[in-house]
């Protein structure tokens, strides 16, 4: 881990790191917020919230716009922000559109060429980066996970596919049923191939019936979100949860859109939700 920068924030530290990823076969950057008790000459180990960002984003969007550091500092919670895709692998078409390729890894493991050797963001987040930061930083290894839009989809599938790894999960405006929306169909076809049956293991709505763990899902969704009807489909996720007795709390937020103004308005609620599960409140 090469330290790129450090900023003091609410007496903790926001740090940016670079490392070489064996999983993605490229160099990656990520951000960490460490609360005050986890920095200094005698740092105490703290649990972490993993935040997965959405299309076009990198590690910096959440750290600069969400306003999460103050509450995280009070709670004694670290925040880990990975990037949203491999970077600099120079694949054909990688930078042609905002919703596929760079900035659009969808937190899945690609099986199609030329994407398969690099676009393995699920294994990167769940395994490689987790092992790295927990071995190098003052972290307990107790984890929660959340995210926005594509990252909300990522948070849900990371939790549903890896029972016991996270103690809580939440999402802001997640792509809740990606096999049935344009964003998901485009990404899954490109990364996973033409057979929709191979897509199902990466769709939160379709994972609910066979989930081995019933972590309560906390989801906030703005009613003025331009992508609500065409891309996000939270109703499908709710229906699956109701049918299979999976606890879910979908909160429709009147007038809110898809932006970080929406996230910043309710981020404290989500941090408190995770803090309770992490034993911090």
GROMACS .gro file of C-alpha atoms in nm:
model
  281
    1UNK     CA    1   0.000   0.000   0.000
    2UNK     CA    2   0.150   0.328  -0.115
    3UNK     CA    3   0.011   0.626   0.074
    4UNK     CA    4  -0.083   0.898  -0.176
    5UNK     CA    5  -0.232   1.163   0.054
    6UNK     CA    6  -0.363   1.225   0.405
    7UNK     CA    7  -0.616   1.483   0.524
    8UNK     CA    8  -0.710   1.536   0.887
    9UNK     CA    9  -1.090   1.527   0.914
   10UNK     CA   10  -1.284   1.550   1.242
   11UNK     CA   11  -0.962   1.449   1.421
   12UNK     CA   12  -0.943   1.130   1.216
   13UNK     CA   13  -0.768   1.082   0.883
   14UNK     CA   14  -0.886   1.053   0.526
   15UNK     CA   15  -0.620   0.862   0.334
   16UNK     CA   16  -0.577   0.765  -0.030
   17UNK     CA   17  -0.371   0.462  -0.121
   18UNK     CA   18  -0.240   0.292  -0.433
   19UNK     CA   19  -0.157  -0.077  -0.469
   20UNK     CA   20  -0.105  -0.341  -0.735
   21UNK     CA   21  -0.402  -0.575  -0.754
   22UNK     CA   22  -0.335  -0.938  -0.842
   23UNK     CA   23  -0.709  -0.997  -0.887
   24UNK     CA   24  -0.753  -0.718  -1.143
   25UNK     CA   25  -0.400  -0.729  -1.287
   26UNK     CA   26  -0.359  -0.354  -1.266
   27UNK     CA   27  -0.281  -0.070  -1.027
   28UNK     CA   28  -0.574   0.048  -0.814
   29UNK     CA   29  -0.642   0.342  -0.585
   30UNK     CA   30  -0.880   0.351  -0.290
   31UNK     CA   31  -0.971   0.569   0.006
   32UNK     CA   32  -1.000   0.505   0.379
   33UNK     CA   33  -1.142   0.718   0.656
   34UNK     CA   34  -1.005   0.625   0.997
   35UNK     CA   35  -1.176   0.775   1.304
   36UNK     CA   36  -0.968   0.946   1.574
   37UNK     CA   37  -0.926   0.636   1.789
   38UNK     CA   38  -0.774   0.444   1.495
   39UNK     CA   39  -0.492   0.690   1.425
   40UNK     CA   40  -0.200   0.827   1.621
   41UNK     CA   41   0.076   0.656   1.818
   42UNK     CA   42  -0.154   0.403   1.988
   43UNK     CA   43  -0.434   0.324   1.741
   44UNK     CA   44  -0.726   0.108   1.846
   45UNK     CA   45  -0.877  -0.133   1.597
   46UNK     CA   46  -1.223  -0.037   1.469
   47UNK     CA   47  -1.489  -0.199   1.250
   48UNK     CA   48  -1.545  -0.073   0.897
   49UNK     CA   49  -1.823   0.027   0.663
   50UNK     CA   50  -1.749  -0.058   0.302
   51UNK     CA   51  -1.895   0.195   0.058
   52UNK     CA   52  -1.944   0.101  -0.307
   53UNK     CA   53  -1.996   0.392  -0.545
   54UNK     CA   54  -2.200   0.417  -0.862
   55UNK     CA   55  -2.144   0.459  -1.235
   56UNK     CA   56  -1.866   0.701  -1.338
   57UNK     CA   57  -1.748   0.743  -0.978
   58UNK     CA   58  -1.421   0.657  -0.807
   59UNK     CA   59  -1.317   0.653  -0.442
   60UNK     CA   60  -1.327   1.031  -0.412
   61UNK     CA   61  -1.695   1.104  -0.477
   62UNK     CA   62  -1.831   0.965  -0.152
   63UNK     CA   63  -1.548   1.097   0.063
   64UNK     CA   64  -1.585   1.451  -0.069
   65UNK     CA   65  -1.964   1.477  -0.107
   66UNK     CA   66  -2.145   1.249   0.139
   67UNK     CA   67  -2.049   1.423   0.462
   68UNK     CA   68  -2.000   1.093   0.643
   69UNK     CA   69  -1.679   1.165   0.833
   70UNK     CA   70  -1.827   1.357   1.125
   71UNK     CA   71  -2.066   1.079   1.223
   72UNK     CA   72  -1.807   0.810   1.153
   73UNK     CA   73  -1.563   0.991   1.382
   74UNK     CA   74  -1.823   1.006   1.660
   75UNK     CA   75  -1.911   0.638   1.620
   76UNK     CA   76  -1.556   0.510   1.591
   77UNK     CA   77  -1.619   0.360   1.248
   78UNK     CA   78  -1.377   0.333   0.955
   79UNK     CA   79  -1.501   0.376   0.598
   80UNK     CA   80  -1.341   0.196   0.304
   81UNK     CA   81  -1.409   0.326  -0.050
   82UNK     CA   82  -1.283   0.111  -0.338
   83UNK     CA   83  -1.283   0.229  -0.698
   84UNK     CA   84  -1.566   0.121  -0.931
   85UNK     CA   85  -1.364  -0.063  -1.196
   86UNK     CA   86  -1.014  -0.160  -1.302
   87UNK     CA   87  -0.812   0.131  -1.436
   88UNK     CA   88  -0.556   0.161  -1.713
   89UNK     CA   89  -0.587  -0.185  -1.864
   90UNK     CA   90  -0.657  -0.034  -2.208
   91UNK     CA   91  -0.917  -0.279  -2.332
   92UNK     CA   92  -1.096  -0.208  -2.664
   93UNK     CA   93  -1.413  -0.007  -2.598
   94UNK     CA   94  -1.335   0.036  -2.230
   95UNK     CA   95  -1.387   0.413  -2.241
   96UNK     CA   96  -1.659   0.435  -2.506
   97UNK     CA   97  -1.958   0.480  -2.270
   98UNK     CA   98  -2.031   0.578  -1.912
   99UNK     CA   99  -2.225   0.261  -1.828
  100UNK     CA  100  -1.980  -0.007  -1.940
  101UNK     CA  101  -1.607  -0.044  -1.895
  102UNK     CA  102  -1.417   0.221  -1.699
  103UNK     CA  103  -1.612   0.335  -1.394
  104UNK     CA  104  -1.873   0.065  -1.451
  105UNK     CA  105  -1.743  -0.264  -1.316
  106UNK     CA  106  -2.080  -0.358  -1.160
  107UNK     CA  107  -1.906  -0.549  -0.877
  108UNK     CA  108  -1.928  -0.880  -1.064
  109UNK     CA  109  -1.666  -1.125  -1.194
  110UNK     CA  110  -1.655  -1.110  -1.573
  111UNK     CA  111  -1.637  -1.435  -1.767
  112UNK     CA  112  -1.612  -1.299  -2.123
  113UNK     CA  113  -1.299  -1.189  -2.306
  114UNK     CA  114  -1.131  -0.946  -2.299
  115UNK     CA  115  -1.290  -0.848  -1.966
  116UNK     CA  116  -1.243  -1.167  -1.763
  117UNK     CA  117  -0.877  -1.122  -1.660
  118UNK     CA  118  -0.939  -0.775  -1.518
  119UNK     CA  119  -1.306  -0.702  -1.448
  120UNK     CA  120  -1.337  -0.906  -1.129
  121UNK     CA  121  -1.456  -0.634  -0.893
  122UNK     CA  122  -1.654  -0.874  -0.675
  123UNK     CA  123  -1.351  -1.077  -0.578
  124UNK     CA  124  -1.145  -0.760  -0.548
  125UNK     CA  125  -1.383  -0.599  -0.298
  126UNK     CA  126  -1.484  -0.908  -0.102
  127UNK     CA  127  -1.147  -1.082  -0.090
  128UNK     CA  128  -0.832  -0.904  -0.202
  129UNK     CA  129  -0.883  -0.547  -0.084
  130UNK     CA  130  -1.046  -0.663   0.238
  131UNK     CA  131  -0.748  -0.884   0.323
  132UNK     CA  132  -0.507  -0.605   0.237
  133UNK     CA  133  -0.657  -0.326   0.446
  134UNK     CA  134  -0.734  -0.550   0.741
  135UNK     CA  135  -0.373  -0.664   0.753
  136UNK     CA  136  -0.226  -0.314   0.721
  137UNK     CA  137  -0.465  -0.083   0.909
  138UNK     CA  138  -0.623  -0.067   1.254
  139UNK     CA  139  -0.935  -0.264   1.159
  140UNK     CA  140  -1.106  -0.540   1.357
  141UNK     CA  141  -1.227  -0.734   1.054
  142UNK     CA  142  -1.591  -0.672   1.142
  143UNK     CA  143  -1.763  -0.529   0.833
  144UNK     CA  144  -2.080  -0.364   0.709
  145UNK     CA  145  -2.151  -0.268   0.348
  146UNK     CA  146  -2.348   0.000   0.166
  147UNK     CA  147  -2.352   0.180  -0.166
  148UNK     CA  148  -2.532   0.394  -0.421
  149UNK     CA  149  -2.696   0.300  -0.752
  150UNK     CA  150  -2.457   0.051  -0.919
  151UNK     CA  151  -2.281   0.043  -0.582
  152UNK     CA  152  -2.610  -0.026  -0.406
  153UNK     CA  153  -2.648  -0.326  -0.634
  154UNK     CA  154  -2.290  -0.417  -0.543
  155UNK     CA  155  -2.354  -0.392  -0.170
  156UNK     CA  156  -2.663  -0.611  -0.191
  157UNK     CA  157  -2.497  -0.888  -0.392
  158UNK     CA  158  -2.180  -0.880  -0.181
  159UNK     CA  159  -2.391  -0.939   0.130
  160UNK     CA  160  -2.628  -1.192  -0.026
  161UNK     CA  161  -2.352  -1.398  -0.192
  162UNK     CA  162  -2.124  -1.404   0.111
  163UNK     CA  163  -2.327  -1.493   0.422
  164UNK     CA  164  -2.146  -1.418   0.746
  165UNK     CA  165  -1.901  -1.175   0.590
  166UNK     CA  166  -2.096  -0.856   0.666
  167UNK     CA  167  -2.304  -0.782   0.974
  168UNK     CA  168  -2.534  -0.532   0.798
  169UNK     CA  169  -2.620  -0.399   0.454
  170UNK     CA  170  -2.792  -0.090   0.316
  171UNK     CA  171  -2.825   0.095  -0.012
  172UNK     CA  172  -2.921   0.425  -0.168
  173UNK     CA  173  -3.122   0.397  -0.491
  174UNK     CA  174  -2.976   0.056  -0.583
  175UNK     CA  175  -3.009  -0.111  -0.921
  176UNK     CA  176  -3.230  -0.368  -0.754
  177UNK     CA  177  -3.313  -0.597  -1.048
  178UNK     CA  178  -3.027  -0.557  -1.298
  179UNK     CA  179  -3.126  -0.846  -1.524
  180UNK     CA  180  -3.441  -0.647  -1.610
  181UNK     CA  181  -3.307  -0.296  -1.674
  182UNK     CA  182  -3.100  -0.137  -1.955
  183UNK     CA  183  -2.793  -0.067  -1.739
  184UNK     CA  184  -2.779  -0.421  -1.608
  185UNK     CA  185  -2.861  -0.591  -1.936
  186UNK     CA  186  -2.584  -0.403  -2.118
  187UNK     CA  187  -2.324  -0.471  -1.850
  188UNK     CA  188  -2.416  -0.834  -1.792
  189UNK     CA  189  -2.423  -0.915  -2.163
  190UNK     CA  190  -2.080  -0.761  -2.209
  191UNK     CA  191  -1.915  -0.908  -1.900
  192UNK     CA  192  -2.104  -1.238  -1.869
  193UNK     CA  193  -2.223  -1.329  -2.219
  194UNK     CA  194  -2.552  -1.365  -2.403
  195UNK     CA  195  -2.719  -1.627  -2.182
  196UNK     CA  196  -2.937  -1.452  -1.920
  197UNK     CA  197  -2.924  -1.763  -1.701
  198UNK     CA  198  -2.563  -1.674  -1.627
  199UNK     CA  199  -2.668  -1.332  -1.504
  200UNK     CA  200  -2.901  -1.446  -1.227
  201UNK     CA  201  -2.635  -1.503  -0.962
  202UNK     CA  202  -2.555  -1.129  -0.977
  203UNK     CA  203  -2.911  -0.999  -0.931
  204UNK     CA  204  -3.016  -0.915  -0.575
  205UNK     CA  205  -3.385  -0.968  -0.646
  206UNK     CA  206  -3.314  -1.317  -0.779
  207UNK     CA  207  -3.076  -1.402  -0.493
  208UNK     CA  208  -3.335  -1.334  -0.221
  209UNK     CA  209  -3.527  -1.667  -0.252
  210UNK     CA  210  -3.218  -1.878  -0.184
  211UNK     CA  211  -3.042  -1.646   0.063
  212UNK     CA  212  -2.870  -1.836   0.343
  213UNK     CA  213  -2.876  -1.531   0.567
  214UNK     CA  214  -3.157  -1.285   0.631
  215UNK     CA  215  -2.977  -0.958   0.696
  216UNK     CA  216  -3.235  -0.677   0.709
  217UNK     CA  217  -3.214  -0.456   0.399
  218UNK     CA  218  -3.229  -0.080   0.457
  219UNK     CA  219  -3.292   0.107   0.133
  220UNK     CA  220  -3.355   0.476   0.071
  221UNK     CA  221  -3.498   0.580  -0.266
  222UNK     CA  222  -3.587   0.929  -0.388
  223UNK     CA  223  -3.924   0.977  -0.555
  224UNK     CA  224  -3.781   1.239  -0.794
  225UNK     CA  225  -3.500   1.009  -0.909
  226UNK     CA  226  -3.482   1.025  -1.290
  227UNK     CA  227  -3.376   0.659  -1.300
  228UNK     CA  228  -3.641   0.520  -1.067
  229UNK     CA  229  -3.882   0.387  -1.330
  230UNK     CA  230  -3.637   0.287  -1.602
  231UNK     CA  231  -3.341   0.140  -1.413
  232UNK     CA  232  -3.384   0.085  -1.040
  233UNK     CA  233  -3.706  -0.117  -0.983
  234UNK     CA  234  -3.707  -0.136  -0.602
  235UNK     CA  235  -4.059  -0.279  -0.610
  236UNK     CA  236  -3.928  -0.605  -0.755
  237UNK     CA  237  -3.685  -0.642  -0.467
  238UNK     CA  238  -3.956  -0.567  -0.212
  239UNK     CA  239  -4.187  -0.823  -0.372
  240UNK     CA  240  -3.917  -1.090  -0.355
  241UNK     CA  241  -3.845  -1.005   0.008
  242UNK     CA  242  -4.212  -1.021   0.105
  243UNK     CA  243  -4.261  -1.355  -0.070
  244UNK     CA  244  -3.960  -1.509   0.103
  245UNK     CA  245  -3.984  -1.341   0.445
  246UNK     CA  246  -3.664  -1.143   0.401
  247UNK     CA  247  -3.672  -0.825   0.615
  248UNK     CA  248  -3.660  -0.506   0.411
  249UNK     CA  249  -3.723  -0.140   0.490
  250UNK     CA  250  -3.770   0.060   0.169
  251UNK     CA  251  -3.806   0.430   0.251
  252UNK     CA  252  -3.938   0.640  -0.037
  253UNK     CA  253  -3.802   0.991   0.012
  254UNK     CA  254  -4.034   1.253  -0.135
  255UNK     CA  255  -3.871   1.498  -0.376
  256UNK     CA  256  -3.520   1.354  -0.358
  257UNK     CA  257  -3.323   1.272  -0.674
  258UNK     CA  258  -3.026   1.044  -0.753
  259UNK     CA  259  -2.752   1.285  -0.645
  260UNK     CA  260  -2.518   1.314  -0.350
  261UNK     CA  261  -2.750   1.578  -0.205
  262UNK     CA  262  -2.984   1.283  -0.146
  263UNK     CA  263  -2.708   1.065   0.000
  264UNK     CA  264  -2.579   1.340   0.230
  265UNK     CA  265  -2.931   1.397   0.363
  266UNK     CA  266  -2.966   1.043   0.499
  267UNK     CA  267  -2.612   0.912   0.538
  268UNK     CA  268  -2.625   0.950   0.918
  269UNK     CA  269  -2.927   0.717   0.931
  270UNK     CA  270  -2.730   0.454   0.745
  271UNK     CA  271  -2.420   0.498   0.959
  272UNK     CA  272  -2.632   0.455   1.272
  273UNK     CA  273  -2.794   0.145   1.120
  274UNK     CA  274  -2.452  -0.010   1.062
  275UNK     CA  275  -2.312   0.109   1.395
  276UNK     CA  276  -2.581  -0.086   1.579
  277UNK     CA  277  -2.486  -0.405   1.395
  278UNK     CA  278  -2.115  -0.338   1.444
  279UNK     CA  279  -2.161  -0.296   1.819
  280UNK     CA  280  -2.080   0.076   1.821
  281UNK     CA  281  -2.408   0.209   1.958
   0.00000   0.00000   0.00000
